[in-house]
mmCIF file of C-alpha atoms in Angstrom:
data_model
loop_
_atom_site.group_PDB
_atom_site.id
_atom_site.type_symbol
_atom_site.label_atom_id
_atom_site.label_comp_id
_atom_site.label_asym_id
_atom_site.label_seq_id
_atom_site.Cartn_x
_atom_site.Cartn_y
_atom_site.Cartn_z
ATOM 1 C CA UNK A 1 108.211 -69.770 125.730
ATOM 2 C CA UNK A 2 110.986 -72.452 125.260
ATOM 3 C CA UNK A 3 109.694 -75.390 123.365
ATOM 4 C CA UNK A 4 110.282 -77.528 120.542
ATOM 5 C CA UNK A 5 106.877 -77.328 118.906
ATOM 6 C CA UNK A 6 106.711 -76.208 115.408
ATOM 7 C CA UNK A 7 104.256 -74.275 114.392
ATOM 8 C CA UNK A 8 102.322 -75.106 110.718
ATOM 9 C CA UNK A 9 102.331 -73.719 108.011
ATOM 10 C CA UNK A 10 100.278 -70.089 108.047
ATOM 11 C CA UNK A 11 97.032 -69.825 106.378
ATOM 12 C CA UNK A 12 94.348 -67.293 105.868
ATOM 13 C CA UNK A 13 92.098 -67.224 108.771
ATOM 14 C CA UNK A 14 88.499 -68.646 108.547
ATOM 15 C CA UNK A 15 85.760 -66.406 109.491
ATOM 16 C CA UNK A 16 83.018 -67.499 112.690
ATOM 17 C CA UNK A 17 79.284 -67.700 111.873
ATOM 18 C CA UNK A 18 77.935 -64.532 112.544
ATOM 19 C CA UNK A 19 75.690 -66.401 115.396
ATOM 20 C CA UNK A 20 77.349 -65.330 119.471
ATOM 21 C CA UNK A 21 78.211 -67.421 122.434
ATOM 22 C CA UNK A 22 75.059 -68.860 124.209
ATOM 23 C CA UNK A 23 75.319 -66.912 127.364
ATOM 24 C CA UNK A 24 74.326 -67.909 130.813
ATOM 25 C CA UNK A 25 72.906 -65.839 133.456
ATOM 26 C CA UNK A 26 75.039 -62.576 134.457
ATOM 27 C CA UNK A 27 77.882 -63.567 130.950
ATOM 28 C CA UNK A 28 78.736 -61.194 129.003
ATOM 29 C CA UNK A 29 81.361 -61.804 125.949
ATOM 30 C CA UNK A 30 83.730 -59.745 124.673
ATOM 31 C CA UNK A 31 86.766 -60.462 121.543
ATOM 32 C CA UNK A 32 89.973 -59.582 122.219
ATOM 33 C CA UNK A 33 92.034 -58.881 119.063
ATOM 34 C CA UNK A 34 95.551 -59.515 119.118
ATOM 35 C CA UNK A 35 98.342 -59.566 116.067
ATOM 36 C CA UNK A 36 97.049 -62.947 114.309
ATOM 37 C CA UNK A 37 94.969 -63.861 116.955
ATOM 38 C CA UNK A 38 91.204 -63.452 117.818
ATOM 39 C CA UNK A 39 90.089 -64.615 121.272
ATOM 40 C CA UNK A 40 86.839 -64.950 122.426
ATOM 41 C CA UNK A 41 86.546 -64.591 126.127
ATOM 42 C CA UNK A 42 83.741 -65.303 128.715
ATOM 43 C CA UNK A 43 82.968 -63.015 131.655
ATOM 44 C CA UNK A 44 80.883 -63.540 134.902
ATOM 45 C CA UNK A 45 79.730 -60.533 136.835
ATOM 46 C CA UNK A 46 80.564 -59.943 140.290
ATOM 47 C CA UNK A 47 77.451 -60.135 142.760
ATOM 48 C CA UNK A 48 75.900 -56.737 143.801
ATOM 49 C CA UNK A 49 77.979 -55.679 147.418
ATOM 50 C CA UNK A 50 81.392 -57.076 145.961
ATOM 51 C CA UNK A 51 84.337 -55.466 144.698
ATOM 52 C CA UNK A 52 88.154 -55.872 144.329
ATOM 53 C CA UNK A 53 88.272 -59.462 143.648
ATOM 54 C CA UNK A 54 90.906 -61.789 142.254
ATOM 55 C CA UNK A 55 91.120 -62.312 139.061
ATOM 56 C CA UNK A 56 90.658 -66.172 137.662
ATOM 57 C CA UNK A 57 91.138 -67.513 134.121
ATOM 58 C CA UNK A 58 89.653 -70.503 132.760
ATOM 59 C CA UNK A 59 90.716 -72.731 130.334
ATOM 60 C CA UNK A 60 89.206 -75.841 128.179
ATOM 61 C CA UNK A 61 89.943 -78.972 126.943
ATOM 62 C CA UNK A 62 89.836 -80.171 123.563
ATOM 63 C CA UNK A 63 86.654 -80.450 121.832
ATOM 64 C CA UNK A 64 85.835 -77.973 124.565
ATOM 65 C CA UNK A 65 84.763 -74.018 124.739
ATOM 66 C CA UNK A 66 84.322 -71.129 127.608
ATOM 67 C CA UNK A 67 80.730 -72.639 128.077
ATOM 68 C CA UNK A 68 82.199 -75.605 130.113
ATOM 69 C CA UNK A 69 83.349 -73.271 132.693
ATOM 70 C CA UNK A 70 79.861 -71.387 133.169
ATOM 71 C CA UNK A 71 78.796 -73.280 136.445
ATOM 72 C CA UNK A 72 81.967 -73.490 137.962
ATOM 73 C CA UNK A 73 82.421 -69.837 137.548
ATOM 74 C CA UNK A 74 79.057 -69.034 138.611
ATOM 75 C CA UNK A 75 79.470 -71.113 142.359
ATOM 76 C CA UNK A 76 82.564 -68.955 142.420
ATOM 77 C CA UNK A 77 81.219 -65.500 141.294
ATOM 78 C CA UNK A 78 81.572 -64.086 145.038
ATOM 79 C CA UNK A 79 85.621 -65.246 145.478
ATOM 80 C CA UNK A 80 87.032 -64.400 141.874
ATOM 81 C CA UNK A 81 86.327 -62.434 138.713
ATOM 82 C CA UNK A 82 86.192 -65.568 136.538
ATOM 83 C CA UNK A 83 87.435 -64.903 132.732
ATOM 84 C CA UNK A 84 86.552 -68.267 130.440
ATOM 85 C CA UNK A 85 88.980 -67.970 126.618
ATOM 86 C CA UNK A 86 87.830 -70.032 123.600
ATOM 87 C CA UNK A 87 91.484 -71.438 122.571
ATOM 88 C CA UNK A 88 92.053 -70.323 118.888
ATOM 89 C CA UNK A 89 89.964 -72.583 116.825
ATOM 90 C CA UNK A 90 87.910 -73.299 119.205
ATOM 91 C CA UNK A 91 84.495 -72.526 120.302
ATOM 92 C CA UNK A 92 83.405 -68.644 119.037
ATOM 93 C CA UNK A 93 87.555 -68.072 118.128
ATOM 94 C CA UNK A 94 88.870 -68.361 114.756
ATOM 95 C CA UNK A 95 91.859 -70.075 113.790
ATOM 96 C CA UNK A 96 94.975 -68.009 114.331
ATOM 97 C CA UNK A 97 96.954 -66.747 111.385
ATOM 98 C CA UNK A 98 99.822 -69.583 111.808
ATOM 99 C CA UNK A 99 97.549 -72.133 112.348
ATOM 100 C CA UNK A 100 99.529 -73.388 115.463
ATOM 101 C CA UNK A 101 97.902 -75.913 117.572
ATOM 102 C CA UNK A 102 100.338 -77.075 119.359
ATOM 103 C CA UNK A 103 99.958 -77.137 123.085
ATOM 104 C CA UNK A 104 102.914 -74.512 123.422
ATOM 105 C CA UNK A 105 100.853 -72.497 120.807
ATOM 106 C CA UNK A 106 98.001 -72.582 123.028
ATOM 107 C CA UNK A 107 99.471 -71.742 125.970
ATOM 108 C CA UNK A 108 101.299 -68.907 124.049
ATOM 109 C CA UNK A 109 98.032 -67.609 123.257
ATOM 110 C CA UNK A 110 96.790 -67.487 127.320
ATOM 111 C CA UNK A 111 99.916 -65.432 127.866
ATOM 112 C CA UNK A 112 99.447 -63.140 125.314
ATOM 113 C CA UNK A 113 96.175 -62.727 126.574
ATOM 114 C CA UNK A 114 97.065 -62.408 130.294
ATOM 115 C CA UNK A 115 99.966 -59.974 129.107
ATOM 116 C CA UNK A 116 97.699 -57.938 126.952
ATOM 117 C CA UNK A 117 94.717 -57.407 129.594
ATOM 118 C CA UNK A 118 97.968 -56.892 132.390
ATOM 119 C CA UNK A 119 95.365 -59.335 134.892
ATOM 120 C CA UNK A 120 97.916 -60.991 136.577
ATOM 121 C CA UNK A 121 98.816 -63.104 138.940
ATOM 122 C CA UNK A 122 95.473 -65.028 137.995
ATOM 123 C CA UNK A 123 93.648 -68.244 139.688
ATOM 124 C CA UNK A 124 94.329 -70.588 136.709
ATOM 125 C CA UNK A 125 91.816 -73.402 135.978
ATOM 126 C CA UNK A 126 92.823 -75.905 132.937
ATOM 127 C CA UNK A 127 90.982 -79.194 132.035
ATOM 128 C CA UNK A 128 92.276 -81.745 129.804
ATOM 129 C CA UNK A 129 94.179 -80.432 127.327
ATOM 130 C CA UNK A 130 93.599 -76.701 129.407
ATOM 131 C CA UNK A 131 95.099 -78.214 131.800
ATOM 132 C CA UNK A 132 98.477 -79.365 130.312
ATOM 133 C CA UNK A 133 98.351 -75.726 128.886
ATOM 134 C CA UNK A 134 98.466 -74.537 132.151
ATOM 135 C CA UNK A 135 100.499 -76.079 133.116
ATOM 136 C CA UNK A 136 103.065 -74.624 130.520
ATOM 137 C CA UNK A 137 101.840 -71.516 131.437
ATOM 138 C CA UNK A 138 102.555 -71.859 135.183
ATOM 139 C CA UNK A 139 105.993 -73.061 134.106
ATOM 140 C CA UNK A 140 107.144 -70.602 132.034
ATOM 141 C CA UNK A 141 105.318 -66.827 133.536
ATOM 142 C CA UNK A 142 105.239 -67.907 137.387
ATOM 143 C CA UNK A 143 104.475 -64.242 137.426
ATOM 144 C CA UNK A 144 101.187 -64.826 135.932
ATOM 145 C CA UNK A 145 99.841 -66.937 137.697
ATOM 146 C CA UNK A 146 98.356 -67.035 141.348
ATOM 147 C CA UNK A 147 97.149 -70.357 142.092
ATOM 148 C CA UNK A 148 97.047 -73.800 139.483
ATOM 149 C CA UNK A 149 93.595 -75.846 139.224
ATOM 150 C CA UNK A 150 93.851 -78.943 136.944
ATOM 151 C CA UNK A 151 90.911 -80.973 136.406
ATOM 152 C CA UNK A 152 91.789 -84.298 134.834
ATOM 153 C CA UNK A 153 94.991 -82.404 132.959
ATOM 154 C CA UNK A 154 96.624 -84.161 129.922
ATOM 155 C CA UNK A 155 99.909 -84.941 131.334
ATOM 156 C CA UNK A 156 101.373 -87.958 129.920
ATOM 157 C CA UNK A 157 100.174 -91.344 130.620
ATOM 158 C CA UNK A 158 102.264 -94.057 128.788
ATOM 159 C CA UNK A 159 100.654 -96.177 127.725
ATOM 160 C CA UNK A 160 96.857 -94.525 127.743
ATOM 161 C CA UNK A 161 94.468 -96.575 128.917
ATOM 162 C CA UNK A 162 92.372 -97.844 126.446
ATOM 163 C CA UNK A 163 89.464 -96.212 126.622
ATOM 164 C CA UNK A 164 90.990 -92.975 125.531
ATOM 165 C CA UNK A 165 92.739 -94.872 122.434
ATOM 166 C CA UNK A 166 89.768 -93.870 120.043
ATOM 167 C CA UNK A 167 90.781 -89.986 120.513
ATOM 168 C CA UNK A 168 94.633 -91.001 120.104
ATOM 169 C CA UNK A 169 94.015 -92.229 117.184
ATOM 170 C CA UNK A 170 92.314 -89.256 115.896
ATOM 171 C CA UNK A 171 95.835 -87.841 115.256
ATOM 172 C CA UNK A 172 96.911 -90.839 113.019
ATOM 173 C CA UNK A 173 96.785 -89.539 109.367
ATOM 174 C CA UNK A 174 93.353 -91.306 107.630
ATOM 175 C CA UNK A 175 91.692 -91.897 110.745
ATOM 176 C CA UNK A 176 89.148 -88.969 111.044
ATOM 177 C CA UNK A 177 88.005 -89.446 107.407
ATOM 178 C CA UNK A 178 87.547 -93.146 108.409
ATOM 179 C CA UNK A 179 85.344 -91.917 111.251
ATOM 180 C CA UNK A 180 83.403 -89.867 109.053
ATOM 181 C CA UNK A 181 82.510 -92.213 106.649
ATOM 182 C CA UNK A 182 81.652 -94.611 109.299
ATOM 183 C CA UNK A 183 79.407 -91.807 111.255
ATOM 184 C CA UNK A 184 78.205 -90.296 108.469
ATOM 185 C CA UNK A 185 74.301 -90.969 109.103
ATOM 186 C CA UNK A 186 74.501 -89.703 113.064
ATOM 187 C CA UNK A 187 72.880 -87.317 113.823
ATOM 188 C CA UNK A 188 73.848 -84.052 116.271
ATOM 189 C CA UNK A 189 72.011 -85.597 118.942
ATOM 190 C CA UNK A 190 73.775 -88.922 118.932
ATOM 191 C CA UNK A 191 76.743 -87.674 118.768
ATOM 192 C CA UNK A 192 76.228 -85.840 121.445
ATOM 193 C CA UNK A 193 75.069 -89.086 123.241
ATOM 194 C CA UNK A 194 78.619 -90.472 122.680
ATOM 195 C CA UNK A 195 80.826 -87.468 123.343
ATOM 196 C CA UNK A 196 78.682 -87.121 126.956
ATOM 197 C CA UNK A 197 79.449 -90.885 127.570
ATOM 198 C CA UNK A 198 82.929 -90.483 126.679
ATOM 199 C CA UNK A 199 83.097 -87.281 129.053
ATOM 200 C CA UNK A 200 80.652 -87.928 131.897
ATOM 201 C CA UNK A 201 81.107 -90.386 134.550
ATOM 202 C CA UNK A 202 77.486 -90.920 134.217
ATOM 203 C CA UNK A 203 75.898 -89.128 131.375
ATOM 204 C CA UNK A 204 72.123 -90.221 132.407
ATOM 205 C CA UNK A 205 72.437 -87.215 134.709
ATOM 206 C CA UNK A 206 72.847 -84.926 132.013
ATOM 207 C CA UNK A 207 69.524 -83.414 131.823
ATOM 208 C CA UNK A 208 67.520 -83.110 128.603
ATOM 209 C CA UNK A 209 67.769 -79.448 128.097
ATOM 210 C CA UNK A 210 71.602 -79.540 128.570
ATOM 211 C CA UNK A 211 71.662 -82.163 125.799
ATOM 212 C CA UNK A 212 69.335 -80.125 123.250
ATOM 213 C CA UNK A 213 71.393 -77.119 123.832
ATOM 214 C CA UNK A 214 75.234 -79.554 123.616
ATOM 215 C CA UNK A 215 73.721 -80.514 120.732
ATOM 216 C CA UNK A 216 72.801 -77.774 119.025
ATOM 217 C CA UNK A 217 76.154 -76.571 119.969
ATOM 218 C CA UNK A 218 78.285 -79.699 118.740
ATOM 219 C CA UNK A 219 75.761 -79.283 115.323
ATOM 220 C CA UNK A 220 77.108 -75.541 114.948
ATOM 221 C CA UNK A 221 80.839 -76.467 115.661
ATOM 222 C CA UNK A 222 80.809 -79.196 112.948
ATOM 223 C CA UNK A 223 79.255 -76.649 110.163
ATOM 224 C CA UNK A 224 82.510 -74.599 111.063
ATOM 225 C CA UNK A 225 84.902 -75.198 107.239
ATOM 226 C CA UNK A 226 87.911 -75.919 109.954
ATOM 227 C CA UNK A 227 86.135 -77.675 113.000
ATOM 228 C CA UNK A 228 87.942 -81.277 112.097
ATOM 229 C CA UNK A 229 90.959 -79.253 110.923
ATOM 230 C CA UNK A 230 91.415 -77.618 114.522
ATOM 231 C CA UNK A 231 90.920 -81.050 116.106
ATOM 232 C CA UNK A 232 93.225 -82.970 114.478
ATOM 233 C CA UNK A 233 95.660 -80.395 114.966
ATOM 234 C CA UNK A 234 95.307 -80.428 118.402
ATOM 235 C CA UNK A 235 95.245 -83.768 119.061
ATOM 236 C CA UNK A 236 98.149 -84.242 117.296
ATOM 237 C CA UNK A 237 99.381 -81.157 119.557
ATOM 238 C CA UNK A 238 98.970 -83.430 122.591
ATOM 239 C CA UNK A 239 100.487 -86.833 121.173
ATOM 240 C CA UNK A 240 103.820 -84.588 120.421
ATOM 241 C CA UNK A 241 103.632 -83.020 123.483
ATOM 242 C CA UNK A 242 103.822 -86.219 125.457
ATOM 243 C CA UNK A 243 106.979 -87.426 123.135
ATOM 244 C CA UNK A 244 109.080 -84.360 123.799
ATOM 245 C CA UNK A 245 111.999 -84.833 126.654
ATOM 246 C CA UNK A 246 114.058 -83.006 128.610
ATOM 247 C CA UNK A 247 113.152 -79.622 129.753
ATOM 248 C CA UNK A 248 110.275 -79.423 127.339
ATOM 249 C CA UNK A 249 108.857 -82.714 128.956
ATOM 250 C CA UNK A 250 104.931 -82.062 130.120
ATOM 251 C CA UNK A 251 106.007 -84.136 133.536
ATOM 252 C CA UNK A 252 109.507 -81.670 134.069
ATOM 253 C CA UNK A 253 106.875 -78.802 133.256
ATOM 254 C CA UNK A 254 104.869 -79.696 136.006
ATOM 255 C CA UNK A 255 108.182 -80.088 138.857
ATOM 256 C CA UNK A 256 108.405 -76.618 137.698
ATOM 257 C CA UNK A 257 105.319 -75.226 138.829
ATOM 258 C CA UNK A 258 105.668 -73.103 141.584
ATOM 259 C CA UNK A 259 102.109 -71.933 142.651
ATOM 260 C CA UNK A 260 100.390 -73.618 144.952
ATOM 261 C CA UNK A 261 98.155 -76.302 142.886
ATOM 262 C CA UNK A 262 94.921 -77.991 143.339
ATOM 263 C CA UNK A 263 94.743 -81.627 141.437
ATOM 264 C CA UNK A 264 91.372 -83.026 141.031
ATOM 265 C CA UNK A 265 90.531 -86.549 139.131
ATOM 266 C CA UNK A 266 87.438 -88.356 138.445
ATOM 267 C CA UNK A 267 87.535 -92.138 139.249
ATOM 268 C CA UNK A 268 85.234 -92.904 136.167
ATOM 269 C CA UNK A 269 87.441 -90.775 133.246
ATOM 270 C CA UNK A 270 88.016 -92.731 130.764
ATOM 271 C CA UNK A 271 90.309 -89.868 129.274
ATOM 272 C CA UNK A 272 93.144 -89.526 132.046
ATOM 273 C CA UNK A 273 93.394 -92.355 134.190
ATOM 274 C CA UNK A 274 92.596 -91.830 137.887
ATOM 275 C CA UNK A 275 95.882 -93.773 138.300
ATOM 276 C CA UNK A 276 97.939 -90.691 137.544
ATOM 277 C CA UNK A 277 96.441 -88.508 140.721
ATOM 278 C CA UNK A 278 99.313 -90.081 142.803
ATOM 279 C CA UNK A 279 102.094 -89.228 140.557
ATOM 280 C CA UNK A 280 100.742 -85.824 140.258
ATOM 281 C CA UNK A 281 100.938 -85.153 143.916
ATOM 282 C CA UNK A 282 104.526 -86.161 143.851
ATOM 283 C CA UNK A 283 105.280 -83.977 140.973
ATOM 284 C CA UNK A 284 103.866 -80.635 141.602
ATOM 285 C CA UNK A 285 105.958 -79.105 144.329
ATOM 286 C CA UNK A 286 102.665 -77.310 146.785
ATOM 287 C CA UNK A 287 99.865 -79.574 145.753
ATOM 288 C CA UNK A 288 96.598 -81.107 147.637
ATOM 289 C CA UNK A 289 94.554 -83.984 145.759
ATOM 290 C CA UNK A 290 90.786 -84.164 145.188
ATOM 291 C CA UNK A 291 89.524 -87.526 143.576
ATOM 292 C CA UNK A 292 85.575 -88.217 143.096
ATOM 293 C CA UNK A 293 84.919 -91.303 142.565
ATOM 294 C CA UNK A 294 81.522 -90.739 140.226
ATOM 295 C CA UNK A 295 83.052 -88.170 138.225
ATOM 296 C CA UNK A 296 84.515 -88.502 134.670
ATOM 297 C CA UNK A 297 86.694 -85.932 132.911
ATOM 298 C CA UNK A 298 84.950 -82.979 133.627
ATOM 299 C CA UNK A 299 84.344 -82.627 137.599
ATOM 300 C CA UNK A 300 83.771 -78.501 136.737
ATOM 301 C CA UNK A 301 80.730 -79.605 134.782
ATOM 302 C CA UNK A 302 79.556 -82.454 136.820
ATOM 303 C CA UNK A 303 81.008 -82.127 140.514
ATOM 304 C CA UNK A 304 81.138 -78.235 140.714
ATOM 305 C CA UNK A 305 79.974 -77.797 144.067
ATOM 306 C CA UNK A 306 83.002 -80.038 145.204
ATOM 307 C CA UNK A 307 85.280 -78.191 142.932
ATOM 308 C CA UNK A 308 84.225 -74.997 143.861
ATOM 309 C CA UNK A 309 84.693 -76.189 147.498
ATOM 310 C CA UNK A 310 88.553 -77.172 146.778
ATOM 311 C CA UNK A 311 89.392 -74.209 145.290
ATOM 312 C CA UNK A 312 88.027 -71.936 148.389
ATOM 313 C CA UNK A 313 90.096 -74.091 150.663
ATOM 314 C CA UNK A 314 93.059 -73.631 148.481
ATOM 315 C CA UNK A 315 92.397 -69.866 148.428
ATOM 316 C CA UNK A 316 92.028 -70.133 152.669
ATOM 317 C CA UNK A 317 94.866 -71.940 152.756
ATOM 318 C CA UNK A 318 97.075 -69.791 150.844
ATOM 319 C CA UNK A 319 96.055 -66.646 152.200
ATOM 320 C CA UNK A 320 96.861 -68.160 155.758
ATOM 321 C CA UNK A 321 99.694 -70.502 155.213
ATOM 322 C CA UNK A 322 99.234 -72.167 158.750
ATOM 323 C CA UNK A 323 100.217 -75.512 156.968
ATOM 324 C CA UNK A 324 103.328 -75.400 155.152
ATOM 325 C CA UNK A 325 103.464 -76.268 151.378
ATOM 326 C CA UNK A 326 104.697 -78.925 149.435
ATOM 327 C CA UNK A 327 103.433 -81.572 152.312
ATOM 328 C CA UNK A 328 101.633 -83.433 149.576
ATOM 329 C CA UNK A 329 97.980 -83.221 151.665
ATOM 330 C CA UNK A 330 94.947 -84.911 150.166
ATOM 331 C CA UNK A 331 91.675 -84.314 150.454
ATOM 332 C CA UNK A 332 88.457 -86.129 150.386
ATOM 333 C CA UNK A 333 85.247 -85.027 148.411
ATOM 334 C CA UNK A 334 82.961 -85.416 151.611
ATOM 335 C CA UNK A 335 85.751 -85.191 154.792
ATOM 336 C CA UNK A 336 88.134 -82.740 154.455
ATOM 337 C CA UNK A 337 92.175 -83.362 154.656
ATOM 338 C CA UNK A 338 92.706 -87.096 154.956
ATOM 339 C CA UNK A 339 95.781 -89.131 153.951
ATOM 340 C CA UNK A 340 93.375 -90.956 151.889
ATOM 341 C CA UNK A 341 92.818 -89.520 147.938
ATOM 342 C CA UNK A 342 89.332 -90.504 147.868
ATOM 343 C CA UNK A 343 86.335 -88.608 147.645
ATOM 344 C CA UNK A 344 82.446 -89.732 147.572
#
């Protein structure tokens, strides 16, 4: 894949704790082992009386893993046989042998793993940081790649607004240690409390289980010798990625694109600015718009009914093509096509 990321410095990989994925109903996991790379990849079953269906990959953000794609994939279990990767480094994968975080190493990895399963063309969901790796992805193997979903994708937004200037500054040299020191007597749980508020239009909904489990989850990842490693890596990953020009350009990435893409923003992220939705819609070439207003960064996790609703009307819509693509439709959370890029 063309780009002008370079990768680090190779190192020995570290090993996973020997404890699995925490599965929900009808998951199963499986590691795929590929030269210098160990994937860990999420499966949902198909319901009993179905058979033949599409193939769909999903792919996280940063901080993320598989599990935030469980209850999307599970509304959607019946239209797609959903696949959920843990990005090297992330989640239950271990850091790949060249220690490349770089969000043309990532999306190297999905195509390695696309090419080495042969599951193409694929439904391709990305969020956040997924999502600008899908984008790449969609760019550069058209043939992989069915349809485009990006929830809240990291395209470039210059500059950021400044709520998300905390986890921009996570890439400046100094600045996690500082956050360490000054965190250093949080526990699991509240830093669970402020990664949900960072994440979740309105993180009171979360219920209390979910939180026990996120942070039991967040407490494992942080015992992990390369957790703050991986995500200063890949933060630094995305900064770079929104300095590079030309053809390598996130934004000349996306006028790329030519499968037929689903944009969905949250008018409470305080990650990527609802503001970008617009531009989007100009940018990718067949594209329809779905903003909800409650949502934050992660509509999959908190919205999924409305997401999962999008993405069958995508799948309608390509499969009949009576309205011709590229004519920049939006629709509404609650009415359907409108010219109006609101939801409720």
């Amino acid at each position: 894949m063309p780009t002008t990321d370079s990768p680090q410095a190779a190192v020995a990989p570290a090993a996973v704790p020997p404890a699995g994925p925490v599965l929900a109903s009808g998951e199963s996991s499986r590691v795929v082992a590929l030269p210098g790379l160990s994937l860990m990849v999420r499966s949902h079953d198909a319901p009993e009386g179905t058979k033949g269906l599409e193939p769909a990959l999903f792919v996280h953000g940063l901080g993320g893993s598989s599990q935030n794609w469980s209850v999307l994939m599970e509304r959607l279990a019946d239209r797609v046989a959903g696949e959920a990767l843990d990005l090297p480094g992330f989640g239950h994968s271990p850091p790949p042998d060249n220690s490349d975080y770089s969000v043309a190493g990532h999306a190297r990895a999905v195509i390695r793993l696309l090419d080495a399963e042969r599951r193409g063309p694929v439904h391709l969901f990305g969020n956040s940081m997924g999502g600008a790796v899908t984008v790449k992805v969609a760019a550069a193997r058209p043939d992989l790649v069915r349809t485009l979903t990006l929830i809240s994708p990291a395209l470039p937004e210059v500059p950021p607004q400044r709520t998300a200037l905390p986890t921009v500054l996570a890439s400046v040299p100094g600045m996690p240690a500082l956050y360490l020191r000054l965190t250093r007597d949080w526990t699991s749980e509240q830093r669970t409390a402020a990664l949900l508020a960072l994440c979740y239009g309105d993180p009171s909904l979360v219920p209390g289980p979910t939180r026990e489990e996120a942070a039991r989850e967040y407490q494992r990842r942080l015992d992990l010798p390369y957790f703050w490693d991986v995500m200063v890596r890949s933060t630094r990953g995305i900064v770079n990625a929104y300095t590079l020009g030309g053809q390598h350009a996130l934004w000349r990435q996306a006028e790329r694109v030519l499968a037929p893409t689903l944009l969905v923003y949250g008018g409470r992220d305080k990650l990527v600015s609802v503001k970008m939705a617009r531009r989007a819609a100009r940018t990718f070439r067949d594209a329809r718009l779905l903003t909800i207003p409650d949502s934050g960064h992660v509509a999959m996790m908190e919205h999924p009914e409305l997401v999962a609703r999008a993405f069958r009307d995508l799948v309608f819509e390509v499969a009949d093509r009576t309205i011709p693509a590229g004519d920049g439709r939006t629709t509404s959370a609650t009415t359907g096509p409108t010219s109006d890029a609101t939801g409720s």
